[in-house]
Amino acid sequence: MLLLGLLYSFAHIDRINLGLARVAGMGEALHLTEGHRYSIVSFVFSIGSILVQIPTGVLLRRVGAPSLLAFCTVSWGIVQLCMAFVSTWGYLLLCRLLLGVLEGPFLPSFVFITSTWYTRYELQKRIAGFAVISLLAAGFSPILAYGLSLLNGRGGLAGWSWIFLVEGLITVALGLLSWFFIPDVPERNAFLTKEQTRLVLKRVAEDRGDSVADEVTLLSVLGHLKDWVLWVHGVMFFCSTVPQTALSFFMTIILSGMGWSKEKALLLSAPPYVLALFSSMLFAWLSDKCRLRAPFIAAQVFITITGLVTTAYSPSHSWRYAGIFLIASGTAGCSPGVLAYSSNNVISHSKRAASVALVVGFGGAGSIFATTTFREQDSPRYVPGLWATVGCQLLLLALLLLTSVHYYRVNRIVRHGGPPVEGQQGFRYTL
């Protein structure tokens, strides 16, 4: 799982490098400041990602995680390399679309694979740990980008081109190595004995009764999409990804707008991710220990809202920077919490594949929403975008209350002798 986290961290770096490269000179070189070009280049990535969510669940079972994810990693590394040599914003747009298609399978694959290895109340720590590795990468990325930008002019390349070139080469190398080490689902693993595999499947079966995979086909996945709760989980994840995406793409730009130089804006982008790292793991540990999801998701939403309002309206640059710390801390653990909440409350591999695909697909839509509401004409404070993000957080709280009440009522009916949840004796929804 550590390798998956490392690969995803490079996927995260590849995504946030757009904002870093823009500050490092790409914006002027490719005329991204004209009209809505930067927003379009930002959100086209998510369109590509959304398109591959449903097929990912089926491909994962057919070809296996090692082959699928290794191919995607090498391919997106090559696309990243191509971005170093684009000469117009149109070519950059095409590369970003391809990047979305190739990175899209990664998050749903990780959540699906992890949920087949661990019990429900071991899950959020793993998802949060996955996110933490990405946060470490996100914190390190501005520093690396700053160092690479100093190579401006070397080899006839601009500083922003060096950012894409070096990180693309690293991604390709990791992808080539990853095929040998990426884990598959338990029944197809190649590193445990039969007895050890049996014990893993037994633990999962005792927890939720779906350790033995049912057939995952396109029809079975689409059939599960009739469940309204899956769609609500999707909208919740949409709301949780909006501030996360906004932070990734626009934090460096907001800091630059506060009057700091390009170099300081890049370096000041790193510290908020350090606090986010500890916040994410703390909430994940508490959530798993208490076997509750909703209260801890709600707490992080309130932290995010406080940070958004502070960043939007504080007259002091120091307080606005503190608001960015709060946004990073609140949103870092919120998305893993929603993913664990949705994954904990589904049974069967086919329904899990449908749930993960739908939820992560909505996350891509959330990224589109974020990149289009933070408009160039609202720079550098982006107040309308910050308020749109606050609205998403309030919607998340409302949907969290709705699902919690629904799950509580169903659990109470089962306790009083009602039919078991989806025919699975002993299963209870996680609140």
XYZ file of C-alpha atoms in Angstrom:
431
model
C 0.000 0.000 0.000
C 2.973 2.329 0.588
C 3.896 2.109 -3.093
C 0.331 3.011 -4.101
C 0.571 6.058 -1.847
C 3.887 7.052 -3.426
C 2.462 6.728 -6.939
C -0.625 8.704 -5.997
C 1.565 11.399 -4.483
C 3.174 11.893 -7.894
C -0.272 11.989 -9.460
C -1.138 14.725 -6.957
C 2.089 16.590 -7.743
C 1.301 16.387 -11.462
C -2.110 17.946 -10.798
C -0.989 20.844 -8.589
C 2.044 21.639 -10.756
C -0.206 23.632 -13.061
C -0.579 26.423 -10.499
C 3.117 26.290 -9.597
C 4.203 26.367 -13.249
C 1.895 29.297 -13.923
C 3.541 31.354 -11.174
C 6.948 30.222 -12.492
C 6.261 31.833 -15.880
C 4.034 29.474 -17.842
C 1.057 31.818 -17.521
C 2.794 34.535 -19.489
C 4.503 32.179 -21.943
C 1.268 30.432 -22.992
C -1.019 33.460 -22.434
C -3.106 31.645 -19.807
C -4.173 34.947 -18.254
C -6.353 35.766 -21.259
C -10.069 35.186 -20.677
C -10.877 31.887 -18.934
C -7.947 29.929 -20.322
C -6.410 28.973 -16.980
C -9.748 27.760 -15.595
C -10.416 25.746 -18.764
C -6.982 24.126 -18.656
C -7.563 23.350 -14.964
C -10.989 21.716 -15.235
C -10.454 19.720 -18.456
C -8.367 17.318 -16.356
C -11.473 16.443 -14.346
C -13.535 15.791 -17.477
C -11.045 13.130 -18.519
C -11.079 11.662 -15.010
C -14.889 11.444 -14.842
C -15.087 9.601 -18.178
C -13.055 6.627 -16.927
C -14.639 6.040 -13.494
C -17.244 3.392 -14.425
C -14.914 1.474 -16.793
C -12.228 1.419 -14.079
C -14.282 -0.860 -11.799
C -14.716 -3.433 -14.564
C -11.112 -3.214 -15.850
C -9.722 -3.581 -12.342
C -11.317 -7.028 -12.006
C -10.493 -8.080 -15.572
C -6.824 -7.102 -15.955
C -5.808 -6.683 -12.311
C -4.478 -3.699 -10.383
C -0.743 -4.161 -11.196
C -1.205 -4.097 -14.973
C -3.808 -1.312 -15.011
C -2.056 1.065 -12.633
C 1.472 0.491 -13.956
C 0.278 1.238 -17.503
C -1.526 4.389 -16.353
C 1.478 5.627 -14.352
C 3.989 5.251 -17.190
C 1.546 6.839 -19.630
C 0.764 9.888 -17.512
C 4.492 10.352 -16.888
C 5.012 10.503 -20.660
C 2.191 13.058 -20.975
C 3.847 15.089 -18.200
C 7.068 15.052 -20.202
C 5.195 16.343 -23.254
C 3.852 19.261 -21.208
C 7.414 20.535 -20.837
C 7.542 21.213 -24.579
C 4.088 22.636 -25.365
C 4.191 25.893 -27.298
C 0.526 26.952 -27.134
C -2.230 26.693 -24.589
C -4.176 24.370 -26.938
C -1.497 21.677 -26.708
C -1.451 22.132 -22.933
C -5.226 21.637 -22.914
C -4.881 18.317 -24.776
C -2.176 17.108 -22.374
C -4.329 17.976 -19.367
C -7.272 16.018 -20.804
C -5.053 12.955 -21.354
C -3.611 13.377 -17.864
C -7.131 13.200 -16.420
C -7.954 10.020 -18.349
C -4.745 8.315 -17.202
C -4.770 9.435 -13.555
C -8.525 8.909 -13.203
C -8.377 5.167 -12.378
C -5.937 5.624 -9.509
C -8.103 6.811 -6.607
C -11.069 4.449 -7.198
C -8.637 1.544 -7.622
C -6.918 2.336 -4.349
C -10.162 2.661 -2.381
C -11.556 -0.547 -3.896
C -8.390 -2.594 -3.282
C -7.958 -1.283 0.272
C -11.567 -2.077 1.170
C -11.025 -5.717 0.095
C -8.027 -6.124 2.438
C -9.198 -4.321 5.588
C -12.254 -4.284 7.844
C -14.539 -1.257 7.857
C -13.001 0.338 10.957
C -9.448 -0.044 9.724
C -10.253 1.710 6.484
C -10.130 5.452 7.142
C -6.630 5.346 8.635
C -5.434 3.677 5.425
C -7.217 6.155 3.169
C -5.959 9.045 5.295
C -2.440 7.590 5.226
C -2.728 7.475 1.448
C -3.796 11.115 1.502
C -1.000 12.038 3.931
C 1.654 10.755 1.525
C 0.031 12.997 -1.080
C 0.073 15.910 1.365
C 3.771 15.380 1.995
C 4.294 15.463 -1.738
C 2.093 18.552 -2.030
C 4.125 20.255 0.700
C 7.410 19.308 -0.950
C 6.244 20.093 -4.488
C 6.390 23.918 -4.231
C 9.940 23.679 -2.874
C 10.961 21.329 -5.681
C 9.182 23.537 -8.223
C 11.055 26.563 -6.913
C 14.387 24.734 -7.241
C 13.605 23.545 -10.769
C 12.418 27.000 -11.807
C 15.948 28.258 -11.065
C 17.117 26.187 -14.051
C 15.419 28.761 -16.280
C 17.358 29.024 -19.539
C 19.353 25.832 -19.053
C 19.208 23.601 -22.139
C 17.090 26.218 -23.855
C 14.126 25.432 -21.559
C 12.102 27.776 -19.385
C 11.974 27.182 -15.627
C 8.384 25.949 -15.790
C 9.377 23.407 -18.479
C 11.981 21.936 -16.144
C 9.236 21.355 -13.539
C 7.280 19.122 -15.925
C 10.368 17.470 -17.415
C 12.016 16.284 -14.198
C 8.837 15.196 -12.461
C 7.621 13.419 -15.591
C 10.861 11.412 -15.771
C 10.524 10.384 -12.117
C 6.912 9.297 -12.712
C 7.866 7.115 -15.703
C 10.622 5.415 -13.676
C 8.270 4.701 -10.779
C 5.633 3.360 -13.146
C 8.063 0.885 -14.696
C 9.012 -0.427 -11.238
C 5.492 -0.466 -9.866
C 4.212 -3.421 -11.903
C 6.247 -5.795 -9.718
C 5.006 -4.453 -6.382
C 1.424 -3.145 -6.681
C -0.949 -5.410 -4.660
C -4.076 -6.943 -6.171
C -7.267 -8.082 -4.391
C -6.629 -10.770 -1.695
C -7.765 -13.800 -3.689
C -5.310 -12.887 -6.496
C -2.356 -11.772 -4.377
C 1.085 -13.236 -5.077
C 2.883 -12.575 -1.782
C 0.850 -14.429 0.898
C 0.510 -18.143 1.501
C -2.872 -19.810 1.022
C -3.375 -19.943 4.787
C -2.536 -16.246 5.224
C -4.902 -15.338 2.378
C -7.647 -17.422 4.002
C -7.203 -15.500 7.282
C -7.450 -12.150 5.459
C -10.679 -13.217 3.728
C -12.047 -14.583 7.018
C -11.536 -11.236 8.797
C -13.328 -9.340 6.030
C -16.161 -11.899 5.929
C -16.707 -11.587 9.694
C -16.838 -7.811 9.369
C -19.271 -7.423 6.479
C -19.743 -10.795 4.725
C -18.504 -9.951 1.225
C -14.951 -11.308 1.190
C -15.810 -13.633 -1.716
C -16.200 -11.498 -4.822
C -19.403 -11.522 -6.817
C -19.143 -10.972 -10.564
C -18.256 -7.396 -11.442
C -19.669 -6.557 -14.877
C -20.740 -3.322 -16.495
C -24.408 -4.334 -16.119
C -24.070 -5.229 -12.433
C -22.255 -1.964 -11.704
C -24.878 0.095 -13.541
C -27.673 -1.809 -11.769
C -26.437 -0.679 -8.363
C -26.699 2.966 -9.413
C -30.450 2.780 -8.696
C -29.671 3.168 -4.986
C -30.273 6.834 -4.100
C -27.821 6.740 -1.200
C -24.891 6.185 -3.565
C -25.785 9.419 -5.339
C -25.976 11.302 -2.048
C -22.520 9.992 -1.131
C -21.338 11.225 -4.522
C -22.641 14.748 -3.926
C -21.008 14.720 -0.481
C -17.659 13.864 -2.046
C -18.263 16.575 -4.672
C -18.599 19.095 -1.849
C -15.514 17.815 -0.027
C -13.270 18.073 -3.094
C -14.184 21.675 -3.961
C -11.994 23.342 -1.284
C -9.275 20.743 -1.799
C -9.080 21.483 -5.534
C -9.276 25.225 -4.986
C -6.366 25.009 -2.570
C -4.274 22.939 -4.981
C -4.755 25.191 -7.989
C -5.128 28.639 -6.495
C -3.241 28.823 -3.163
C 0.037 29.892 -4.775
C -1.821 32.459 -6.886
C -3.669 33.844 -3.838
C -0.381 34.103 -1.933
C 1.231 35.869 -4.875
C -1.723 38.279 -4.884
C -0.999 39.163 -1.264
C 2.155 40.906 -2.477
C 4.761 38.213 -1.945
C 7.313 37.559 -4.666
C 7.094 34.514 -6.929
C 9.782 32.759 -4.881
C 8.109 33.438 -1.509
C 4.660 32.470 -2.824
C 6.041 29.083 -3.926
C 7.779 28.475 -0.594
C 4.827 29.652 1.533
C 2.604 27.128 -0.266
C 4.317 24.275 1.590
C 3.686 24.862 5.376
C -0.165 24.565 5.318
C 0.190 20.975 4.097
C 2.294 20.075 7.150
C -0.527 20.971 9.547
C -3.003 19.236 7.210
C -0.967 16.040 7.499
C -1.378 15.845 11.285
C -5.027 16.929 11.154
C -5.932 14.243 8.608
C -4.350 11.408 10.602
C -5.818 12.617 13.908
C -9.379 12.676 12.588
C -8.887 9.312 10.853
C -7.593 7.701 14.051
C -10.467 9.111 16.116
C -13.056 8.096 13.528
C -11.822 4.489 13.319
C -11.426 4.211 17.092
C -14.933 5.532 17.806
C -16.414 3.654 14.810
C -18.152 6.858 13.738
C -17.786 8.893 10.564
C -20.399 11.684 10.468
C -19.385 13.686 13.611
C -15.755 13.877 12.543
C -16.616 14.813 8.959
C -18.829 17.608 10.335
C -16.042 18.908 12.597
C -13.675 19.171 9.639
C -16.300 20.953 7.551
C -16.655 23.634 10.257
C -12.855 24.089 10.300
C -12.882 24.512 6.505
C -15.706 27.083 6.614
C -13.841 29.108 9.251
C -10.732 29.112 7.070
C -12.647 30.123 3.931
C -14.325 33.103 5.610
C -11.019 34.206 7.184
C -9.190 34.029 3.854
C -11.967 35.917 2.052
C -12.463 38.841 4.426
C -9.563 39.344 6.797
C -7.779 42.657 6.079
C -4.520 41.211 7.382
C -2.335 39.108 5.107
C -1.141 37.156 8.155
C -4.718 36.216 9.104
C -5.546 35.331 5.492
C -2.525 33.039 5.471
C -3.762 31.519 8.748
C -7.106 30.935 7.013
C -5.304 28.906 4.342
C -3.877 26.728 7.128
C -7.416 26.096 8.385
C -8.715 25.255 4.893
C -5.869 22.794 4.392
C -6.446 21.207 7.824
C -10.192 20.878 7.392
C -10.308 19.572 3.862
C -7.338 17.169 4.080
C -9.193 14.658 6.238
C -12.713 15.391 5.045
C -12.417 13.651 1.672
C -10.926 10.447 3.189
C -13.731 10.575 5.767
C -16.431 10.727 3.088
C -14.760 7.917 1.134
C -14.642 5.732 4.262
C -18.248 6.651 5.144
C -19.505 5.595 1.709
C -17.351 2.459 1.540
C -18.409 1.324 5.032
C -22.061 1.335 4.028
C -22.079 -0.884 0.927
C -21.994 -4.683 0.586
C -20.646 -6.799 -2.337
C -17.730 -6.151 -4.669
C -19.944 -5.075 -7.568
C -21.801 -2.507 -5.478
C -18.514 -1.310 -4.005
C -17.139 -0.827 -7.536
C -20.282 1.136 -8.460
C -20.099 3.222 -5.293
C -16.412 4.086 -5.656
C -16.807 4.948 -9.355
C -19.800 7.195 -8.712
C -18.322 8.908 -5.666
C -14.932 9.582 -7.264
C -16.673 10.698 -10.460
C -18.558 13.301 -8.455
C -15.208 14.309 -6.997
C -14.057 15.090 -10.527
C -17.172 17.208 -11.021
C -16.298 19.016 -7.790
C -12.895 19.809 -9.230
C -14.531 21.277 -12.341
C -16.819 23.378 -10.173
C -13.879 24.678 -8.140
C -11.761 25.626 -11.134
C -14.650 27.454 -12.838
C -15.850 29.396 -9.788
C -12.362 30.718 -9.007
C -12.340 33.052 -12.010
C -9.445 35.103 -13.357
C -11.391 38.361 -12.989
C -11.808 37.696 -9.247
C -8.052 37.409 -8.688
C -6.285 37.788 -6.296
C -8.865 37.454 -3.447
C -11.345 35.147 -5.241
C -14.183 36.081 -2.868
C -17.037 34.663 -5.072
C -15.179 31.365 -5.374
C -14.581 31.207 -1.631
C -18.276 31.801 -0.942
C -19.313 29.164 -3.484
C -17.045 26.781 -1.589
C -18.714 27.733 1.710
C -22.079 26.894 0.127
C -20.769 23.443 -0.823
C -19.674 22.855 2.762
C -23.143 23.748 4.059
C -24.695 21.345 1.539
C -22.306 18.635 2.732
C -23.489 19.156 6.315
C -27.146 18.874 5.241
C -26.554 15.642 3.309
C -24.515 14.241 6.181
C -27.485 14.799 8.472
C -29.858 13.194 5.933
C -27.808 10.003 5.538
C -27.108 9.738 9.273
C -30.831 9.871 10.075
C -31.546 7.289 7.341
C -28.865 4.889 8.580
C -29.938 5.316 12.207
C -33.562 4.485 11.330
C -32.599 1.381 9.324
C -30.303 0.143 12.121
C -33.094 0.644 14.658
C -35.528 -1.378 12.520
C -32.997 -4.226 12.293
C -32.401 -4.144 16.072
C -36.138 -4.560 16.631
C -36.369 -7.683 14.471
C -36.646 -6.182 10.987
C -35.089 -7.691 7.858
C -31.265 -7.652 7.703
C -29.522 -4.921 5.721
C -29.319 -6.113 2.092
C -29.827 -9.681 3.325
C -26.574 -9.675 5.321
C -27.127 -10.937 8.872
C -25.355 -8.899 11.554
C -24.489 -5.976 9.270
C -25.170 -2.473 10.582
C -24.707 0.842 8.841
C -21.901 3.090 10.077
C -23.087 6.485 11.315
